[in-house]
């Protein structure tokens, strides 16, 4: 799904309409009524509102859920009763964006006077909301959080010192100190303003005003409008508080305006000076005024309450407290806590997660149904009805958490267990577009404080028998929960306090280490850029572009700069090549034809050569060709043509052309050739540490959404799966599936087109990589040093990046092996093992078994390879092309403005040849596991070759297909059937030679084809290679030869021939059979037959092969 934070991708009316079109008729006879408690006040005239606990409304929600679980509804003066659910299963259904989404509701509306058009209360369709969201989400990322670390630590140190000064007998009112800490932290880190909460007896007036405003707003949201009229004095007090808060907000902004702090690490600079890239606008002062109470109100009480809950559960479980303190001692010791230590506090992080599970500081997770639907298979939910998950209950669902769900057990939140949780089991920060953007901020603040406190103190409850008591309107917090702290016997006053002599000594030691190991993460210095180079490429699949990106990264280490990077047709639209700098050309060959974005270029140089013209003096070039050896007679035909023609035109060849075979090894030949190219162009034979590849990657704890994937400048759209079924018996071969996808409104396609699908790396492979580098499901990566477009420059979840950003299963290259070896110590077992793999024979064996980088790393577990080096070795995850197997003019494929396409494909899934796990196709396994309603990133790619039905429907058609190569042929036949039913145009004859293994096990679309054959739309000639009966198996070329008289007659009558299937099998063998037929019928030689077939390719003989 596209990131909603980009204009054009919002949850707008088009998207809602598209989702609503999946509406299915609901059989109400099988549904159950949603239970509701009886009314106890005013005869129900005011609904259930008067029955709610006025001090703690959520207490009533809990009570009702205990009685009516897993679902009930309340009349709260809304258009529809409000539904409450308490099981993970029902919350998981709520998370389906095609059925439920998050809107602002009554609570947000009542908060509007306090927060204005700040992030909490503004509508998601509000322009101001989008601008703030786009500006602040990156600011709350790991880079921004790392800059806030010192200020967070400063305030935690103040609290630790305060506790120490008051001594071990002092009773600490936990919520008061935690609220002061979190309020001060947000003020300093977000706005550069010190409320100085630890230097005054009473809380800052702004805190009191904000708290009272939020409480009253929450009460108003829980009362009917008519009842709120009676609380006019409370409303006037709320308005006075809002006025006073606004005055301070204006003062904060005015101070920053009059005394700019360009180096400040807070958010105020971002909000006042940041320019939204999409609109080119700033937030505006009025909006910033509202963002100040929004960020404070949205964070200080919830984080403060969470800290209290953590202390409560740790004090109630001394063994868990001891374990957490032991981890702090191991990681931090008596040093000053650093930013890099936080990621290693895994048990402390688990304690935080477990506390949030057992007692969430907010009451409800709310979404709205965007269409009539059924929840849990039993309960009818109306369009527009509010459904709220009760955190306390679904976070304790025994089906997920076990019989000990009410117990505090942090171990269940450690990575290995956390990863195994079912989807939507743990969601303390909400979900979707309006999820909490300050999650990373809160988690970092919590870990800093708890780590510093446990480093310094032993902690206990003042009253050992205290049981949690709560209060709150919007959120909940503990009442009368008090703790004591005792400085540990081996801890001095200043242990762990930043700024001491010990910290300065530690910084000096780290600086010395960095000087001794300047390339610790694989990042090296570069030469000053001197020599410019142009790089022009061609290609339909992004492969050539990935090679360009690789060259962009390596060239600077040789003193080269790529200043011109364009596709060949664009680069040469002025009919010239550069003469003031060398030109590098990267181009593939598709069945002997140039790619779509290089056709004009190839035609241009061929015309120049035919006229005997020459290119201007000074034109220098080098060519690298990409091809597939399955096409024996056209292998690298286009790259060789370009290389030879440019020389013929008088251009100077810099070095011999290089070639790669994508069937075997793309990257290895490229790395060798590009290295030689760089040395030739620069004259440098000893570049700056070329083997030490890598990017500077920082891993943080977070849960950020990520930006949508794009393909070569084309934006991927979102399709919705409407059907997914198996087509064949898997006992005879790979599974074959039929998937139907409803495209977005406005999409168009034609028979013969492709659907590009952005697949996902399988879970097994992703988890293998994460395990190898000790990464967690919540970790977020930030990369600053890479020029590769597919490596994110903005914070991105590591798991998402590995799943959807890079190729994890590509065969390893010799260059990659050499890089791995460079990270092993001299003469170590790992170095010897990797160097042995580099031997030609050993390497070829691994290449044949398709060993990937992660396969090798698992066989060399002791290699200390940084994650930044690993990801820099990988290629971007390429989208896969599928021939569409449906026709847009067939009525069943029309859905108002949203057409439906079908795909027919093999599911690639088999034991990996390397012996490491299971090989699963990136796109096929992804598609095979989608269910109706799932969204997939996809894009229609029109065919650039004439793989279309003839414009004149009377033209004969001959189709050759095998297996799932039936896809485009089914589209053609379906289209012919629709034309025949319309009765407006006559059809010429059509033959389909269809190769399968067995008539009963994998004869795809057998019933459909039989029906179309009976209608006179097509004649099917099945070819079964493995029939059970006594009949000898035959393939498509065999049947084609048997029917040569008929097909030749049709060809002479003007028939078009279409082939779809494997290039190595059906493609080459069918081409050979056609040449044989031509030679027989025309009395021509084999060479003449090759020339004949080459002449009619893409005109009357059209192939779509792989």
PDB file of N, CA and C in Angstrom, residues 918-975:
ATOM      1  N   UNK A 918      14.520 -23.339   2.212  1.00  0.00           N
ATOM      2  CA  UNK A 918      13.663 -23.522   1.041  1.00  0.00           C
ATOM      3  C   UNK A 918      13.762 -22.304   0.144  1.00  0.00           C
ATOM      4  N   UNK A 919      13.880 -22.551  -1.160  1.00  0.00           N
ATOM      5  CA  UNK A 919      13.852 -21.449  -2.112  1.00  0.00           C
ATOM      6  C   UNK A 919      12.406 -21.145  -2.455  1.00  0.00           C
ATOM      7  N   UNK A 920      12.021 -19.903  -2.277  1.00  0.00           N
ATOM      8  CA  UNK A 920      10.665 -19.468  -2.623  1.00  0.00           C
ATOM      9  C   UNK A 920      10.751 -18.256  -3.535  1.00  0.00           C
ATOM     10  N   UNK A 921       9.987 -18.269  -4.595  1.00  0.00           N
ATOM     11  CA  UNK A 921       9.975 -17.142  -5.507  1.00  0.00           C
ATOM     12  C   UNK A 921       9.498 -15.876  -4.814  1.00  0.00           C
ATOM     13  N   UNK A 922      10.192 -14.788  -5.030  1.00  0.00           N
ATOM     14  CA  UNK A 922       9.872 -13.538  -4.352  1.00  0.00           C
ATOM     15  C   UNK A 922       8.441 -13.100  -4.637  1.00  0.00           C
ATOM     16  N   UNK A 923       8.049 -13.089  -5.894  1.00  0.00           N
ATOM     17  CA  UNK A 923       6.708 -12.618  -6.250  1.00  0.00           C
ATOM     18  C   UNK A 923       5.680 -13.747  -6.230  1.00  0.00           C
ATOM     19  N   UNK A 924       6.062 -14.930  -6.718  1.00  0.00           N
ATOM     20  CA  UNK A 924       5.068 -16.011  -6.800  1.00  0.00           C
ATOM     21  C   UNK A 924       4.607 -16.451  -5.414  1.00  0.00           C
ATOM     22  N   UNK A 925       5.532 -16.563  -4.454  1.00  0.00           N
ATOM     23  CA  UNK A 925       5.118 -16.966  -3.108  1.00  0.00           C
ATOM     24  C   UNK A 925       4.314 -15.860  -2.439  1.00  0.00           C
ATOM     25  N   UNK A 926       4.684 -14.615  -2.738  1.00  0.00           N
ATOM     26  CA  UNK A 926       3.938 -13.473  -2.194  1.00  0.00           C
ATOM     27  C   UNK A 926       2.496 -13.487  -2.714  1.00  0.00           C
ATOM     28  N   UNK A 927       2.345 -13.641  -4.023  1.00  0.00           N
ATOM     29  CA  UNK A 927       1.010 -13.659  -4.610  1.00  0.00           C
ATOM     30  C   UNK A 927       0.198 -14.874  -4.145  1.00  0.00           C
ATOM     31  N   UNK A 928       0.864 -16.017  -4.068  1.00  0.00           N
ATOM     32  CA  UNK A 928       0.150 -17.247  -3.719  1.00  0.00           C
ATOM     33  C   UNK A 928      -0.455 -17.182  -2.326  1.00  0.00           C
ATOM     34  N   UNK A 929       0.122 -16.349  -1.468  1.00  0.00           N
ATOM     35  CA  UNK A 929      -0.350 -16.262  -0.091  1.00  0.00           C
ATOM     36  C   UNK A 929      -1.298 -15.091   0.147  1.00  0.00           C
ATOM     37  N   UNK A 930      -1.660 -14.369  -0.915  1.00  0.00           N
ATOM     38  CA  UNK A 930      -2.636 -13.286  -0.730  1.00  0.00           C
ATOM     39  C   UNK A 930      -4.038 -13.886  -0.687  1.00  0.00           C
ATOM     40  N   UNK A 931      -4.895 -13.232   0.062  1.00  0.00           N
ATOM     41  CA  UNK A 931      -6.293 -13.654   0.138  1.00  0.00           C
ATOM     42  C   UNK A 931      -7.175 -12.508  -0.348  1.00  0.00           C
ATOM     43  N   UNK A 932      -8.404 -12.803  -0.756  1.00  0.00           N
ATOM     44  CA  UNK A 932      -9.281 -11.724  -1.213  1.00  0.00           C
ATOM     45  C   UNK A 932      -9.368 -10.593  -0.195  1.00  0.00           C
ATOM     46  N   UNK A 933      -9.199  -9.377  -0.693  1.00  0.00           N
ATOM     47  CA  UNK A 933      -9.186  -8.199   0.161  1.00  0.00           C
ATOM     48  C   UNK A 933      -7.794  -7.668   0.420  1.00  0.00           C
ATOM     49  N   UNK A 934      -6.755  -8.494   0.209  1.00  0.00           N
ATOM     50  CA  UNK A 934      -5.377  -8.038   0.406  1.00  0.00           C
ATOM     51  C   UNK A 934      -4.997  -7.030  -0.672  1.00  0.00           C
ATOM     52  N   UNK A 935      -4.214  -6.057  -0.280  1.00  0.00           N
ATOM     53  CA  UNK A 935      -3.699  -5.068  -1.234  1.00  0.00           C
ATOM     54  C   UNK A 935      -2.295  -5.478  -1.679  1.00  0.00           C
ATOM     55  N   UNK A 936      -1.982  -5.260  -2.945  1.00  0.00           N
ATOM     56  CA  UNK A 936      -0.652  -5.572  -3.451  1.00  0.00           C
ATOM     57  C   UNK A 936      -0.135  -4.393  -4.264  1.00  0.00           C
ATOM     58  N   UNK A 937       1.175  -4.111  -4.188  1.00  0.00           N
ATOM     59  CA  UNK A 937       1.750  -3.068  -5.053  1.00  0.00           C
ATOM     60  C   UNK A 937       1.887  -3.606  -6.476  1.00  0.00           C
ATOM     61  N   UNK A 938       1.335  -2.911  -7.427  1.00  0.00           N
ATOM     62  CA  UNK A 938       1.367  -3.410  -8.795  1.00  0.00           C
ATOM     63  C   UNK A 938       1.260  -2.252  -9.775  1.00  0.00           C
ATOM     64  N   UNK A 939       1.487  -2.554 -11.035  1.00  0.00           N
ATOM     65  CA  UNK A 939       1.473  -1.531 -12.074  1.00  0.00           C
ATOM     66  C   UNK A 939       1.298  -2.211 -13.424  1.00  0.00           C
ATOM     67  N   UNK A 940       0.395  -1.703 -14.237  1.00  0.00           N
ATOM     68  CA  UNK A 940       0.227  -2.237 -15.597  1.00  0.00           C
ATOM     69  C   UNK A 940       1.386  -1.742 -16.462  1.00  0.00           C
ATOM     70  N   UNK A 941       2.039  -2.658 -17.156  1.00  0.00           N
ATOM     71  CA  UNK A 941       3.117  -2.292 -18.082  1.00  0.00           C
ATOM     72  C   UNK A 941       2.666  -2.702 -19.483  1.00  0.00           C
ATOM     73  N   UNK A 942       2.359  -1.742 -20.333  1.00  0.00           N
ATOM     74  CA  UNK A 942       1.943  -2.085 -21.701  1.00  0.00           C
ATOM     75  C   UNK A 942       3.065  -2.821 -22.435  1.00  0.00           C
ATOM     76  N   UNK A 943       2.699  -3.783 -23.247  1.00  0.00           N
ATOM     77  CA  UNK A 943       3.693  -4.482 -24.045  1.00  0.00           C
ATOM     78  C   UNK A 943       4.234  -3.542 -25.110  1.00  0.00           C
ATOM     79  N   UNK A 944       5.544  -3.561 -25.296  1.00  0.00           N
ATOM     80  CA  UNK A 944       6.161  -2.686 -26.297  1.00  0.00           C
ATOM     81  C   UNK A 944       6.371  -3.415 -27.621  1.00  0.00           C
ATOM     82  N   UNK A 945       6.354  -4.754 -27.551  1.00  0.00           N
ATOM     83  CA  UNK A 945       6.382  -5.506 -28.813  1.00  0.00           C
ATOM     84  C   UNK A 945       4.932  -5.705 -29.228  1.00  0.00           C
ATOM     85  N   UNK A 946       4.661  -6.009 -30.497  1.00  0.00           N
ATOM     86  CA  UNK A 946       3.257  -6.128 -30.951  1.00  0.00           C
ATOM     87  C   UNK A 946       2.606  -7.424 -30.498  1.00  0.00           C
ATOM     88  N   UNK A 947       2.714  -7.731 -29.175  1.00  0.00           N
ATOM     89  CA  UNK A 947       2.077  -8.935 -28.653  1.00  0.00           C
ATOM     90  C   UNK A 947       0.609  -8.609 -28.388  1.00  0.00           C
ATOM     91  N   UNK A 948      -0.121  -8.374 -29.460  1.00  0.00           N
ATOM     92  CA  UNK A 948      -1.525  -8.017 -29.413  1.00  0.00           C
ATOM     93  C   UNK A 948      -2.267  -8.830 -30.474  1.00  0.00           C
ATOM     94  N   UNK A 949      -3.546  -9.004 -30.270  1.00  0.00           N
ATOM     95  CA  UNK A 949      -4.356  -9.591 -31.329  1.00  0.00           C
ATOM     96  C   UNK A 949      -4.347  -8.662 -32.540  1.00  0.00           C
ATOM     97  N   UNK A 950      -4.404  -9.214 -33.750  1.00  0.00           N
ATOM     98  CA  UNK A 950      -4.408  -8.357 -34.943  1.00  0.00           C
ATOM     99  C   UNK A 950      -5.600  -7.399 -34.924  1.00  0.00           C
ATOM    100  N   UNK A 951      -5.417  -6.170 -35.395  1.00  0.00           N
ATOM    101  CA  UNK A 951      -6.543  -5.217 -35.449  1.00  0.00           C
ATOM    102  C   UNK A 951      -7.721  -5.757 -36.257  1.00  0.00           C
ATOM    103  N   UNK A 952      -7.409  -6.491 -37.331  1.00  0.00           N
ATOM    104  CA  UNK A 952      -8.454  -7.109 -38.143  1.00  0.00           C
ATOM    105  C   UNK A 952      -8.782  -8.462 -37.528  1.00  0.00           C
ATOM    106  N   UNK A 953      -9.959  -8.597 -36.955  1.00  0.00           N
ATOM    107  CA  UNK A 953     -10.310  -9.834 -36.240  1.00  0.00           C
ATOM    108  C   UNK A 953     -10.387 -11.042 -37.164  1.00  0.00           C
ATOM    109  N   UNK A 954     -10.433 -10.824 -38.474  1.00  0.00           N
ATOM    110  CA  UNK A 954     -10.490 -11.954 -39.408  1.00  0.00           C
ATOM    111  C   UNK A 954      -9.104 -12.554 -39.661  1.00  0.00           C
ATOM    112  N   UNK A 955      -8.043 -11.890 -39.205  1.00  0.00           N
ATOM    113  CA  UNK A 955      -6.681 -12.418 -39.384  1.00  0.00           C
ATOM    114  C   UNK A 955      -6.518 -13.707 -38.588  1.00  0.00           C
ATOM    115  N   UNK A 956      -6.012 -14.789 -39.214  1.00  0.00           N
ATOM    116  CA  UNK A 956      -5.807 -16.042 -38.477  1.00  0.00           C
ATOM    117  C   UNK A 956      -4.781 -15.861 -37.354  1.00  0.00           C
ATOM    118  N   UNK A 957      -4.944 -16.678 -36.323  1.00  0.00           N
ATOM    119  CA  UNK A 957      -4.079 -16.609 -35.150  1.00  0.00           C
ATOM    120  C   UNK A 957      -3.592 -18.007 -34.805  1.00  0.00           C
ATOM    121  N   UNK A 958      -2.273 -18.150 -34.621  1.00  0.00           N
ATOM    122  CA  UNK A 958      -1.679 -19.416 -34.183  1.00  0.00           C
ATOM    123  C   UNK A 958      -0.979 -19.144 -32.856  1.00  0.00           C
ATOM    124  N   UNK A 959      -1.376 -19.888 -31.804  1.00  0.00           N
ATOM    125  CA  UNK A 959      -0.829 -19.657 -30.465  1.00  0.00           C
ATOM    126  C   UNK A 959      -0.114 -20.905 -29.974  1.00  0.00           C
ATOM    127  N   UNK A 960       1.080 -20.710 -29.450  1.00  0.00           N
ATOM    128  CA  UNK A 960       1.886 -21.796 -28.890  1.00  0.00           C
ATOM    129  C   UNK A 960       2.157 -21.467 -27.428  1.00  0.00           C
ATOM    130  N   UNK A 961       1.738 -22.356 -26.532  1.00  0.00           N
ATOM    131  CA  UNK A 961       1.923 -22.094 -25.104  1.00  0.00           C
ATOM    132  C   UNK A 961       2.197 -23.390 -24.371  1.00  0.00           C
ATOM    133  N   UNK A 962       2.899 -23.258 -23.258  1.00  0.00           N
ATOM    134  CA  UNK A 962       3.149 -24.407 -22.389  1.00  0.00           C
ATOM    135  C   UNK A 962       2.998 -23.956 -20.946  1.00  0.00           C
ATOM    136  N   UNK A 963       2.324 -24.784 -20.136  1.00  0.00           N
ATOM    137  CA  UNK A 963       2.154 -24.471 -18.726  1.00  0.00           C
ATOM    138  C   UNK A 963       1.466 -23.132 -18.518  1.00  0.00           C
ATOM    139  N   UNK A 964       2.039 -22.331 -17.616  1.00  0.00           N
ATOM    140  CA  UNK A 964       1.429 -21.033 -17.332  1.00  0.00           C
ATOM    141  C   UNK A 964       1.673 -20.025 -18.443  1.00  0.00           C
ATOM    142  N   UNK A 965       2.389 -20.431 -19.489  1.00  0.00           N
ATOM    143  CA  UNK A 965       2.486 -19.599 -20.688  1.00  0.00           C
ATOM    144  C   UNK A 965       1.140 -19.437 -21.372  1.00  0.00           C
ATOM    145  N   UNK A 966       0.126 -20.137 -20.873  1.00  0.00           N
ATOM    146  CA  UNK A 966      -1.238 -19.986 -21.388  1.00  0.00           C
ATOM    147  C   UNK A 966      -1.785 -18.592 -21.075  1.00  0.00           C
ATOM    148  N   UNK A 967      -1.156 -17.871 -20.139  1.00  0.00           N
ATOM    149  CA  UNK A 967      -1.710 -16.613 -19.622  1.00  0.00           C
ATOM    150  C   UNK A 967      -2.147 -15.647 -20.719  1.00  0.00           C
ATOM    151  N   UNK A 968      -1.235 -15.146 -21.566  1.00  0.00           N
ATOM    152  CA  UNK A 968      -1.701 -14.174 -22.566  1.00  0.00           C
ATOM    153  C   UNK A 968      -2.626 -14.798 -23.603  1.00  0.00           C
ATOM    154  N   UNK A 969      -2.463 -16.109 -23.844  1.00  0.00           N
ATOM    155  CA  UNK A 969      -3.343 -16.773 -24.812  1.00  0.00           C
ATOM    156  C   UNK A 969      -4.774 -16.832 -24.280  1.00  0.00           C
ATOM    157  N   UNK A 970      -4.908 -17.063 -22.980  1.00  0.00           N
ATOM    158  CA  UNK A 970      -6.250 -17.039 -22.380  1.00  0.00           C
ATOM    159  C   UNK A 970      -6.869 -15.658 -22.549  1.00  0.00           C
ATOM    160  N   UNK A 971      -6.052 -14.605 -22.368  1.00  0.00           N
ATOM    161  CA  UNK A 971      -6.563 -13.244 -22.558  1.00  0.00           C
ATOM    162  C   UNK A 971      -7.052 -13.051 -23.992  1.00  0.00           C
ATOM    163  N   UNK A 972      -6.246 -13.543 -24.951  1.00  0.00           N
ATOM    164  CA  UNK A 972      -6.632 -13.402 -26.357  1.00  0.00           C
ATOM    165  C   UNK A 972      -7.936 -14.154 -26.653  1.00  0.00           C
ATOM    166  N   UNK A 973      -8.023 -15.385 -26.156  1.00  0.00           N
ATOM    167  CA  UNK A 973      -9.207 -16.200 -26.449  1.00  0.00           C
ATOM    168  C   UNK A 973     -10.432 -15.602 -25.752  1.00  0.00           C
ATOM    169  N   UNK A 974     -10.247 -15.124 -24.515  1.00  0.00           N
ATOM    170  CA  UNK A 974     -11.354 -14.498 -23.801  1.00  0.00           C
ATOM    171  C   UNK A 974     -11.856 -13.265 -24.559  1.00  0.00           C
ATOM    172  N   UNK A 975     -10.918 -12.527 -25.134  1.00  0.00           N
ATOM    173  CA  UNK A 975     -11.292 -11.351 -25.910  1.00  0.00           C
ATOM    174  C   UNK A 975     -12.029 -11.751 -27.192  1.00  0.00           C
TER     175      UNK A 975
END
